[in-house]
Short mmCIF file of N, CA and C in Angstrom, two decimals:
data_model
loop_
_atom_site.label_atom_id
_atom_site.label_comp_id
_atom_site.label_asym_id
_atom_site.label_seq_id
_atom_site.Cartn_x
_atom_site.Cartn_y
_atom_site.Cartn_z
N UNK A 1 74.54 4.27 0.30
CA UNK A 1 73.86 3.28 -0.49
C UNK A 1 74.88 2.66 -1.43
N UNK A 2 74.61 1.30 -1.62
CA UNK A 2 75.85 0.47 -2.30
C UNK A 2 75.88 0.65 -4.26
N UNK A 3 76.33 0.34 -4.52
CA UNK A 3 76.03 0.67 -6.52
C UNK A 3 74.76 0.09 -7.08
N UNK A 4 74.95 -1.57 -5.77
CA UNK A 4 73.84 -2.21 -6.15
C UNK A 4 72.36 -1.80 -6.09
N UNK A 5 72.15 -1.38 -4.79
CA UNK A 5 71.05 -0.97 -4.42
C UNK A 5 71.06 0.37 -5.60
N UNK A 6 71.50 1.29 -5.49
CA UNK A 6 71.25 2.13 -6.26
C UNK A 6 70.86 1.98 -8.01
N UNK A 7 71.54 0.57 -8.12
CA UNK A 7 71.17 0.28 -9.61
C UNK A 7 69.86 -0.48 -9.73
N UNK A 8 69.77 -1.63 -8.82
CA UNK A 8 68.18 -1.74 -8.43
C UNK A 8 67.01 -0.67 -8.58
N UNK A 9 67.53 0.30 -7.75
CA UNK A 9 66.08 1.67 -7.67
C UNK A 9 66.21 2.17 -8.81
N UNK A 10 67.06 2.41 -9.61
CA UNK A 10 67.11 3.07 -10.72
C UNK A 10 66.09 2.27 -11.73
N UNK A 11 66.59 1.19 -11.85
CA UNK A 11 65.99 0.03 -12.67
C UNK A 11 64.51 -0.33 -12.53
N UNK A 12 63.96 0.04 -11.06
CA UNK A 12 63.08 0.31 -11.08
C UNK A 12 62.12 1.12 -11.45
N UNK A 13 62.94 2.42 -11.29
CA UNK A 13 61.92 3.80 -11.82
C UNK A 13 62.22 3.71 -13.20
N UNK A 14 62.80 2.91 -13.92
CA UNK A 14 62.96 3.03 -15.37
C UNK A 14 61.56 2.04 -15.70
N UNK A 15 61.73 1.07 -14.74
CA UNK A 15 60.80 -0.09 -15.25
C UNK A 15 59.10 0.74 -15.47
N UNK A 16 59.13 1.40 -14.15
CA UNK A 16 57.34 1.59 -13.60
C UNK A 16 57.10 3.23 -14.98
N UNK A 17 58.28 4.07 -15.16
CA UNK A 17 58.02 5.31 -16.23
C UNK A 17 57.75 4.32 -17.03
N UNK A 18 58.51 2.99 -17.63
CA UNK A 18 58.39 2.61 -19.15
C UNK A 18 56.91 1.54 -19.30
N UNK A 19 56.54 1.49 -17.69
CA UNK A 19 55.12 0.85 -17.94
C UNK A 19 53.87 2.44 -17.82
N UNK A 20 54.08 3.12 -16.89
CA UNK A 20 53.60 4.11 -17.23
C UNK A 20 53.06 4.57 -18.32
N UNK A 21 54.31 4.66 -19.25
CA UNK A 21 54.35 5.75 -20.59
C UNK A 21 53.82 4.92 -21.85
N UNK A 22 54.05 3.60 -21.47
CA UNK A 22 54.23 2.78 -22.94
C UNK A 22 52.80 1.58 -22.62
N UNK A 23 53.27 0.64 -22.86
CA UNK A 23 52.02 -0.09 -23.35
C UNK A 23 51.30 -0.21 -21.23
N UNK A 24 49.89 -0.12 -21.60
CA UNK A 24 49.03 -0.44 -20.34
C UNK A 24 48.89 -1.87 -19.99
N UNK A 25 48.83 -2.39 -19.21
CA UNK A 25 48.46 -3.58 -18.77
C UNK A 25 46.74 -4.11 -19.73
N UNK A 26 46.93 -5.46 -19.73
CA UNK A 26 45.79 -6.04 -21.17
C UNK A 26 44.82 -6.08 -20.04
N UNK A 27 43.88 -5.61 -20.13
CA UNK A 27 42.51 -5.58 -19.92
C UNK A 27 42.09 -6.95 -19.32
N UNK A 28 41.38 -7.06 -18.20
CA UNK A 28 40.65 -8.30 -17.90
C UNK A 28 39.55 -8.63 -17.84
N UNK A 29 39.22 -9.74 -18.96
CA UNK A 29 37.98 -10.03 -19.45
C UNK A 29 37.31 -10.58 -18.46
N UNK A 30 35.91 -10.08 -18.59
CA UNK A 30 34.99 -11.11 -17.43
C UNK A 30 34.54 -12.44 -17.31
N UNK A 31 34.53 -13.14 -16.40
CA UNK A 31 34.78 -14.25 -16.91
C UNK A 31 33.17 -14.91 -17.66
N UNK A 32 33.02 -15.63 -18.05
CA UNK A 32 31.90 -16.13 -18.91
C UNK A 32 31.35 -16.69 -18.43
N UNK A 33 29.65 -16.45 -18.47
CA UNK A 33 28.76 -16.95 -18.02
C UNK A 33 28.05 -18.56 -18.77
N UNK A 34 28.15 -19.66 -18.38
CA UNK A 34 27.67 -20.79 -18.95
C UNK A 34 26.36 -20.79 -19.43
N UNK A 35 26.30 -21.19 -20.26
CA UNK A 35 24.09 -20.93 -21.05
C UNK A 35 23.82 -21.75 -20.04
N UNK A 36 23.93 -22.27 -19.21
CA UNK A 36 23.29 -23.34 -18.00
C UNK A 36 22.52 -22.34 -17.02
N UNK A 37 23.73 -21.53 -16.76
CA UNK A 37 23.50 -20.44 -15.90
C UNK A 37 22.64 -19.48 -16.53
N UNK A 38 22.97 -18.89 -17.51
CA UNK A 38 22.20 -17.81 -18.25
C UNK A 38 20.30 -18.33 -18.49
N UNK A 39 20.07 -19.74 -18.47
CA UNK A 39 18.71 -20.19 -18.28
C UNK A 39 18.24 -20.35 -17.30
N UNK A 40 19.03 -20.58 -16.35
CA UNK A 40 18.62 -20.62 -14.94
C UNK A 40 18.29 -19.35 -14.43
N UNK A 41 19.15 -18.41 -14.78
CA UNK A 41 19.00 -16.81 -14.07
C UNK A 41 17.32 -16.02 -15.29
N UNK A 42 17.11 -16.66 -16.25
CA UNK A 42 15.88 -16.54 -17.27
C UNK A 42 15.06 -17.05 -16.85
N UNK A 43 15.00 -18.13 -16.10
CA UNK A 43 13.76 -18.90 -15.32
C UNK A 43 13.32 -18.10 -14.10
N UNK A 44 14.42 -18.00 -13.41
CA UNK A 44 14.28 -17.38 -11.99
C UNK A 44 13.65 -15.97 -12.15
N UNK A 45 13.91 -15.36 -12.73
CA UNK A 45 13.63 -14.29 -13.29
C UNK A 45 11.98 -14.18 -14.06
N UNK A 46 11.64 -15.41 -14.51
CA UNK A 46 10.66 -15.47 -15.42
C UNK A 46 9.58 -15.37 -14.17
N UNK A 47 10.09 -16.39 -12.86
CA UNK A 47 9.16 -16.48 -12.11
C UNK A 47 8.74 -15.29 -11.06
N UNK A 48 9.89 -14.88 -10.68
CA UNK A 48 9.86 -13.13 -10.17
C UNK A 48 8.88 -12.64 -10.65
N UNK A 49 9.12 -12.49 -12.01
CA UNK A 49 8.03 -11.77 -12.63
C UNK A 49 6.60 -12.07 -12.69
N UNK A 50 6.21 -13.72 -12.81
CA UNK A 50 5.28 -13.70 -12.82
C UNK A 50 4.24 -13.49 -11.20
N UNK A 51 5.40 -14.00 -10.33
CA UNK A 51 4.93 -13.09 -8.90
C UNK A 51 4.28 -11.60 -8.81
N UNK A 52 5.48 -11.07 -9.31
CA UNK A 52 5.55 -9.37 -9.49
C UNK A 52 3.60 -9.13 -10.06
N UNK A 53 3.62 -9.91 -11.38
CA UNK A 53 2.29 -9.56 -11.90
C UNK A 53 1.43 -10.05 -10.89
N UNK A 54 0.94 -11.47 -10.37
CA UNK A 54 0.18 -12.02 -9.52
C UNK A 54 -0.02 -10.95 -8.64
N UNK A 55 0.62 -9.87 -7.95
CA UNK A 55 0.83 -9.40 -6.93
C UNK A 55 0.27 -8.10 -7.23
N UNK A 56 0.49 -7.29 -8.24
CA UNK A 56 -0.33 -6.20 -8.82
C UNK A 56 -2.16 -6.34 -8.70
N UNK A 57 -1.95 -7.56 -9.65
CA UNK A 57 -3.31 -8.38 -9.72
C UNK A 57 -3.74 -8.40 -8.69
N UNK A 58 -3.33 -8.38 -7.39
CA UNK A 58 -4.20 -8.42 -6.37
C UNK A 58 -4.45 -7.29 -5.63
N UNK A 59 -3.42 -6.43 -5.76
CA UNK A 59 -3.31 -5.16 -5.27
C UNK A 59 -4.41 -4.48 -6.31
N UNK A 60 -4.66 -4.22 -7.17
CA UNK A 60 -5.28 -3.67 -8.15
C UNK A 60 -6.70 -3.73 -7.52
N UNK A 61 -6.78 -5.42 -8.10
CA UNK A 61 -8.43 -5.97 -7.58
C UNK A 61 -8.82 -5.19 -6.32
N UNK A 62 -8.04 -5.49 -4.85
CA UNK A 62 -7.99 -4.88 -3.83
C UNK A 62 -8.40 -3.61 -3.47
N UNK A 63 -8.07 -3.15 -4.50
CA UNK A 63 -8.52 -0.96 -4.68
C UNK A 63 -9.58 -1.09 -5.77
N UNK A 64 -9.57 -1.61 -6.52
CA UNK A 64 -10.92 -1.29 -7.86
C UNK A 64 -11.97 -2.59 -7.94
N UNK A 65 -11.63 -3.63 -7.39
CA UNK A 65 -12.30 -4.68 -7.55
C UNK A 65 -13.66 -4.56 -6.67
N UNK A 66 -13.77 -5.29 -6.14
CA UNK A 66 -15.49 -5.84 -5.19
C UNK A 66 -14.78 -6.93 -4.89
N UNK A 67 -13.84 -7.26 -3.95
CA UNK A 67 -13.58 -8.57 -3.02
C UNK A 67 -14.08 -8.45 -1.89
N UNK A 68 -14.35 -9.61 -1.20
CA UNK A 68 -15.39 -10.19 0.07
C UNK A 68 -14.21 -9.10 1.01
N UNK A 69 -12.97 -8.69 0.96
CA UNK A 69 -12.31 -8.14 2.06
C UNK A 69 -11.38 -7.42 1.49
N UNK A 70 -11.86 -5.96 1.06
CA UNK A 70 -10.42 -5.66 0.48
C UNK A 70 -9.04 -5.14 1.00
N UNK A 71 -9.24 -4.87 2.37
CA UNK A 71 -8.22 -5.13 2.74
C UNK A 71 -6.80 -5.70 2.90
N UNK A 72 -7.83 -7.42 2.99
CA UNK A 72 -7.12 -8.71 2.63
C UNK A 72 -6.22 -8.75 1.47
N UNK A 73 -6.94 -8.73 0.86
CA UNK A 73 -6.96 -8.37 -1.09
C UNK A 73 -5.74 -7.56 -1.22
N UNK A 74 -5.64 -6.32 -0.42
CA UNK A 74 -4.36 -5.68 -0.17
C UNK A 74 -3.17 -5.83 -0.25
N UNK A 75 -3.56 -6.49 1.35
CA UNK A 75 -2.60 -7.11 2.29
C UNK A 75 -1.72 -8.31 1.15
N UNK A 76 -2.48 -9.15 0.97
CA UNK A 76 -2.35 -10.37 0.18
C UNK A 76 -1.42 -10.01 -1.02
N UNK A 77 -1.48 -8.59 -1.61
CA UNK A 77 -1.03 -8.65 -2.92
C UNK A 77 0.26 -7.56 -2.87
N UNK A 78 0.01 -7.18 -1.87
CA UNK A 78 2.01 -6.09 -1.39
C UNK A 78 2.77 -7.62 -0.28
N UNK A 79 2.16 -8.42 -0.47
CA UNK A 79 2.78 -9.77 0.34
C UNK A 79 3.82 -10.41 -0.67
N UNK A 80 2.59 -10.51 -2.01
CA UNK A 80 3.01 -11.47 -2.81
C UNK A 80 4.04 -10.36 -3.82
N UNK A 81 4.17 -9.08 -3.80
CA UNK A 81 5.06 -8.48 -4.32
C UNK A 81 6.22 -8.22 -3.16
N UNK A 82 6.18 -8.45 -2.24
CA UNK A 82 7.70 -8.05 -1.60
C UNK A 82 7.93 -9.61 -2.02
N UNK A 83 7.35 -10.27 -2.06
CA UNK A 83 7.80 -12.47 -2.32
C UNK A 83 8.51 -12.33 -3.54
N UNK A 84 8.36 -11.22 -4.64
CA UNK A 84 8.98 -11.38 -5.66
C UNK A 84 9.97 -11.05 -6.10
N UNK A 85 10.22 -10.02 -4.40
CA UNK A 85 11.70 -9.46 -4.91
C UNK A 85 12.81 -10.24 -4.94
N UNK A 86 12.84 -11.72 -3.98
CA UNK A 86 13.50 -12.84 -3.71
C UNK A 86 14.10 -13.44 -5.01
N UNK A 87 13.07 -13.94 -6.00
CA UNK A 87 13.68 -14.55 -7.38
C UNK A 87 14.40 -13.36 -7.98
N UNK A 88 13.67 -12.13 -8.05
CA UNK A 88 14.09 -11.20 -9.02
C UNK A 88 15.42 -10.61 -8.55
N UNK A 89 15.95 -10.91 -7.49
CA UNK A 89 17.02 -10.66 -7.04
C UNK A 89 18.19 -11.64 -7.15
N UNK A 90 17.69 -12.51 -6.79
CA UNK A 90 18.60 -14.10 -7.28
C UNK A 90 18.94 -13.72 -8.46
N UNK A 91 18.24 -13.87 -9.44
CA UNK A 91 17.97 -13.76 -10.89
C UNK A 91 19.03 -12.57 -11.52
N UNK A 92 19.19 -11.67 -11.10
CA UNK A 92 20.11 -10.73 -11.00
C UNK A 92 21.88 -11.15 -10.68
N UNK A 93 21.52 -11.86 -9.44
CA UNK A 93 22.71 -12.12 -9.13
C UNK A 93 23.07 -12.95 -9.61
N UNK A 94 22.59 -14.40 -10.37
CA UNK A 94 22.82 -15.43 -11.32
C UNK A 94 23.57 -14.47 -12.42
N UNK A 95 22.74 -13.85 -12.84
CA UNK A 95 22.90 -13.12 -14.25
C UNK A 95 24.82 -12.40 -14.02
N UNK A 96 24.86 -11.73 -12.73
CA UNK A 96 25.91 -11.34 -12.66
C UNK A 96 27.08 -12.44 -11.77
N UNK A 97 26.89 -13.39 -12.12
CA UNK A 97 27.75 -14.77 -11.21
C UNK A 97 28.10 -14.15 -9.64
N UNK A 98 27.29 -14.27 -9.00
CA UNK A 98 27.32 -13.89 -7.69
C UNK A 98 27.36 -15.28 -7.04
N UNK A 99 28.09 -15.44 -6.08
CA UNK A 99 28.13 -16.70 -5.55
C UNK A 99 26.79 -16.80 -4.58
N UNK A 100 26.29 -15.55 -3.98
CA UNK A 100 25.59 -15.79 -3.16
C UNK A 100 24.11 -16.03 -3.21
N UNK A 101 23.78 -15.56 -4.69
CA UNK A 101 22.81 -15.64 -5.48
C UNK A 101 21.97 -17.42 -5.67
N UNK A 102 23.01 -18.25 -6.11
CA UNK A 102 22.70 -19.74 -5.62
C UNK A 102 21.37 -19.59 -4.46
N UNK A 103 21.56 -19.68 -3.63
CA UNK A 103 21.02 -20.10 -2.19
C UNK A 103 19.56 -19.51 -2.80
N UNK A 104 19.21 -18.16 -2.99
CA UNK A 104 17.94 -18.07 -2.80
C UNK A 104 17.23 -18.22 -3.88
N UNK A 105 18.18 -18.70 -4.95
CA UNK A 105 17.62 -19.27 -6.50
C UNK A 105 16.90 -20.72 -5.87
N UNK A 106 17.66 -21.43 -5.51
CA UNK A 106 17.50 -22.67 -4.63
C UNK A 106 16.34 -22.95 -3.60
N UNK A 107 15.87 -22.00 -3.28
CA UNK A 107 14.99 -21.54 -1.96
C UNK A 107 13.72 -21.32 -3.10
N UNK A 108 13.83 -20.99 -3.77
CA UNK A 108 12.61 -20.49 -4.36
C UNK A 108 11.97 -21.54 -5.07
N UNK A 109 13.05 -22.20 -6.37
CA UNK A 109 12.26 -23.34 -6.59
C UNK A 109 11.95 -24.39 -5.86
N UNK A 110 12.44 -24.51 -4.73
CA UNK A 110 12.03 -25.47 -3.64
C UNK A 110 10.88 -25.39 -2.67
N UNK A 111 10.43 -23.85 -2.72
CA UNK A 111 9.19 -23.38 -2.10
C UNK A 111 8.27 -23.39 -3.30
N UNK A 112 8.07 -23.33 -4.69
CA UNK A 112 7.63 -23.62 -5.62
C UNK A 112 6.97 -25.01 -6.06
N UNK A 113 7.48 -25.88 -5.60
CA UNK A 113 7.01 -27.78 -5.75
C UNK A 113 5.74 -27.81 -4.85
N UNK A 114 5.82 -27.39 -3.68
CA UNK A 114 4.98 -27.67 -2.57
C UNK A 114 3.23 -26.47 -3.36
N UNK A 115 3.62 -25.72 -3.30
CA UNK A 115 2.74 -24.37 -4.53
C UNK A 115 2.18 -25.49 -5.45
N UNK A 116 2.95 -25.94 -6.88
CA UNK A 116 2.50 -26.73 -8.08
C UNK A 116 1.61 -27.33 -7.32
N UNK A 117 2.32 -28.29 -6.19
CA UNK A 117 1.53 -29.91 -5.84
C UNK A 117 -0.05 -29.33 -5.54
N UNK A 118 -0.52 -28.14 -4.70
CA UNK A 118 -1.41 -27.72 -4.29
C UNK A 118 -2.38 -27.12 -5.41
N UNK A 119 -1.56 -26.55 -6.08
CA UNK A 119 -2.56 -26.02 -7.60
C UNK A 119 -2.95 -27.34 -7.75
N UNK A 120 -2.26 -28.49 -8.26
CA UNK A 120 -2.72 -29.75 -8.99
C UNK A 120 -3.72 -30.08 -8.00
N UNK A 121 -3.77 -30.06 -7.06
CA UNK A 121 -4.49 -30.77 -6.28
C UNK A 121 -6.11 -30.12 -6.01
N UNK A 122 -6.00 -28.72 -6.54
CA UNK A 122 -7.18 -28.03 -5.43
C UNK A 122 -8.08 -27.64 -6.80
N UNK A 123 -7.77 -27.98 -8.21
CA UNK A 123 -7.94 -27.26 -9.53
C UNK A 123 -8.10 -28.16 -10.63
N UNK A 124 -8.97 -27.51 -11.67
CA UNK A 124 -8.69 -28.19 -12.71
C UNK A 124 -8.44 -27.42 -13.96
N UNK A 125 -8.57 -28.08 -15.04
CA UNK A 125 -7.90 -27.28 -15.81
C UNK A 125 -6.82 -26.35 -16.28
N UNK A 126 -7.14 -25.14 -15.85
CA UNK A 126 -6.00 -24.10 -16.25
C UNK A 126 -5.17 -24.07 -14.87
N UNK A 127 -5.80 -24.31 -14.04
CA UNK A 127 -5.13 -24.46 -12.59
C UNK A 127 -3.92 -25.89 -12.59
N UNK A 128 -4.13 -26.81 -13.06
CA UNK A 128 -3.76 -28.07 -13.37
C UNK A 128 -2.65 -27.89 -14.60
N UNK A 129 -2.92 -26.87 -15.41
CA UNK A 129 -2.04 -26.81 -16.23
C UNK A 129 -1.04 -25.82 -15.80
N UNK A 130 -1.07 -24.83 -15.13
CA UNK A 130 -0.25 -23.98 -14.67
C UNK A 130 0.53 -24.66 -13.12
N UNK A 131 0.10 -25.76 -12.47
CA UNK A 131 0.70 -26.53 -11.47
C UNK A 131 2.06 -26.87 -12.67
N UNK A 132 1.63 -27.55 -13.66
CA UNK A 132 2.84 -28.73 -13.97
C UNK A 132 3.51 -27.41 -15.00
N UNK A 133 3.46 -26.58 -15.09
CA UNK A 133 4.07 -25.73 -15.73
C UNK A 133 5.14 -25.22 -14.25
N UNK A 134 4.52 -24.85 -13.33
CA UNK A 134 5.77 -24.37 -12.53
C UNK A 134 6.52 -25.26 -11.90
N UNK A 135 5.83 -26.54 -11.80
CA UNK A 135 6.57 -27.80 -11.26
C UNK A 135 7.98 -28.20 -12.24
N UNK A 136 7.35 -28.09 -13.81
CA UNK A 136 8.77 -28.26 -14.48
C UNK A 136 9.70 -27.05 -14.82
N UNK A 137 8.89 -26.14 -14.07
CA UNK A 137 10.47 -24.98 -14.16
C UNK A 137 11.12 -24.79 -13.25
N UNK A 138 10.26 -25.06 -12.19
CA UNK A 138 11.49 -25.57 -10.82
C UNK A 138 11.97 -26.48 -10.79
N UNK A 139 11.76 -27.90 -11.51
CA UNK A 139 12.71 -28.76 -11.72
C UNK A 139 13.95 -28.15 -12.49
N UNK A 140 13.30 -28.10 -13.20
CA UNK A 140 14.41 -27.88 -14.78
C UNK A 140 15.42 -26.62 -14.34
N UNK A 141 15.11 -25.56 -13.37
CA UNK A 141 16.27 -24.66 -12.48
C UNK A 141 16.57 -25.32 -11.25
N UNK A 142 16.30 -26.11 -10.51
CA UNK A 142 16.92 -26.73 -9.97
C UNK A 142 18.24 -27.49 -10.28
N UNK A 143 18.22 -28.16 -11.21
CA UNK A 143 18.94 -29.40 -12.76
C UNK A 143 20.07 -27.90 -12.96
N UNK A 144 19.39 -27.24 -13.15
CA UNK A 144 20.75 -25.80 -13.82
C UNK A 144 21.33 -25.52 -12.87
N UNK A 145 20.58 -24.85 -11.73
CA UNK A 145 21.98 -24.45 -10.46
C UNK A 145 22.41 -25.68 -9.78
N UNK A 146 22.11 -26.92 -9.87
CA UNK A 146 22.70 -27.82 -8.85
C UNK A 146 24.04 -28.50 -10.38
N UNK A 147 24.21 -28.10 -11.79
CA UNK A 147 25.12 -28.73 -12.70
C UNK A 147 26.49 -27.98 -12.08
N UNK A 148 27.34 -29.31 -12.46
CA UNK A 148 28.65 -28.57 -12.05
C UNK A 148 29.48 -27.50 -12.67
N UNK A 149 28.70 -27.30 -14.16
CA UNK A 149 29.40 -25.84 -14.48
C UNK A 149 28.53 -24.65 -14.31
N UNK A 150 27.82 -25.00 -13.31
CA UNK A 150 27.12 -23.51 -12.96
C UNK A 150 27.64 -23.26 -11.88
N UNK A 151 27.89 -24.26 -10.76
CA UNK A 151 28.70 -24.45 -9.53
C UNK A 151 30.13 -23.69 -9.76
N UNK A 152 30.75 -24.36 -10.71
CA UNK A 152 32.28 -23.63 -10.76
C UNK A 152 32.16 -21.92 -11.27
N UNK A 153 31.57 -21.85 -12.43
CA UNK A 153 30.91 -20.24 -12.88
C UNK A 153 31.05 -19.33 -11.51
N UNK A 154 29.89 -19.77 -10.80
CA UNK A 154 29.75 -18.90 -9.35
C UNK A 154 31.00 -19.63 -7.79
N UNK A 155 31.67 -19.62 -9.09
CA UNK A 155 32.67 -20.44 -7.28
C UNK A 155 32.30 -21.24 -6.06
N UNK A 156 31.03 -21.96 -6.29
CA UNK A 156 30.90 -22.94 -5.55
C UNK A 156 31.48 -24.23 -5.55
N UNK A 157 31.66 -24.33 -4.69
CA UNK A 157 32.64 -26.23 -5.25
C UNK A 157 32.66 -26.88 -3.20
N UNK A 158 33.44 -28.24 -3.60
CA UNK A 158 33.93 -28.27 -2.52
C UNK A 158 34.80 -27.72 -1.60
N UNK A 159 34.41 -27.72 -0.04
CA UNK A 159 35.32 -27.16 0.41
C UNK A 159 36.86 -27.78 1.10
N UNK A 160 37.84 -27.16 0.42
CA UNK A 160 39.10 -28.09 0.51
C UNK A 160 39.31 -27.49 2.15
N UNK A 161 39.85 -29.08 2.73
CA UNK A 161 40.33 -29.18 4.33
C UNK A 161 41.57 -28.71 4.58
#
């Protein structure tokens, strides 16, 4: 082995003991979540939940109630709770900038408009008021995951050719 090489390796094991022994490498911060995002993953989440409850509510009724089929009633309400694991999972993954999380945040308030339009349509009152209540929170999370600093947050962007 030449002086060089040998002064190289040396220089090395001096380098990696004196990082070893002495100061650690600085910590890497996570990167920061945009309040765009952080309301969007609060919405998505808000609506999970209110699935989650809807879905008890029917399961409940279903076993203690008097419905025309309780079966149905059942059926209908372990339906509408596996439906909720969808937001509440998004919602999660927003919360933790998951790129993949997007898509079914996206999916949900978009299956949500068609829902509002039908409340408004089939109801009045509290039915009518709870249409335009979910109509503007699926807008208004739509508006959050489609902004471009929620896009960059979760590493979505264009894809370079």
């Amino acid at each position: 082995m030449s002086s060089k090489q040998s002064a190289s390796k040396s220089a090395r094991k001096g380098a990696s003991k004196g990082a070893s022994q002495g100061a650690s490498p600085a910590p890497v911060a996570p990167p920061l979540r945009p309040a765009r995002l952080t309301a969007a993953a609060a919405l998505v989440a808000l609506e999970g939940l209110a699935l989650a409850g809807s879905g008890l509510y029917l399961l409940i009724m279903g076993l203690l109630g008097k419905p025309d089929s309780p079966q149905q009633a059942e059926m209908g309400g372990l339906t509408v709770l596996a439906l909720a694991a969808l937001p509440l999972l998004a919602a999660r993954g927003l919360w933790l900038l998951r790129r993949w999380s997007r898509g079914p945040a996206m999916i949900t308030q978009i299956m949500a408009l068609p829902v509002a339009w039908t409340l408004y349509n089939g109801g009045a009152g509290a039915l009518i008021a709870g249409a335009v209540a979910l109509a503007l929170t699926a807008v208004a999370t739509l508006v959050l995951l489609v902004n471009p600093t929620a896009t960059e947050a979760l590493g979505v962007g264009p894809r370079e050719s």
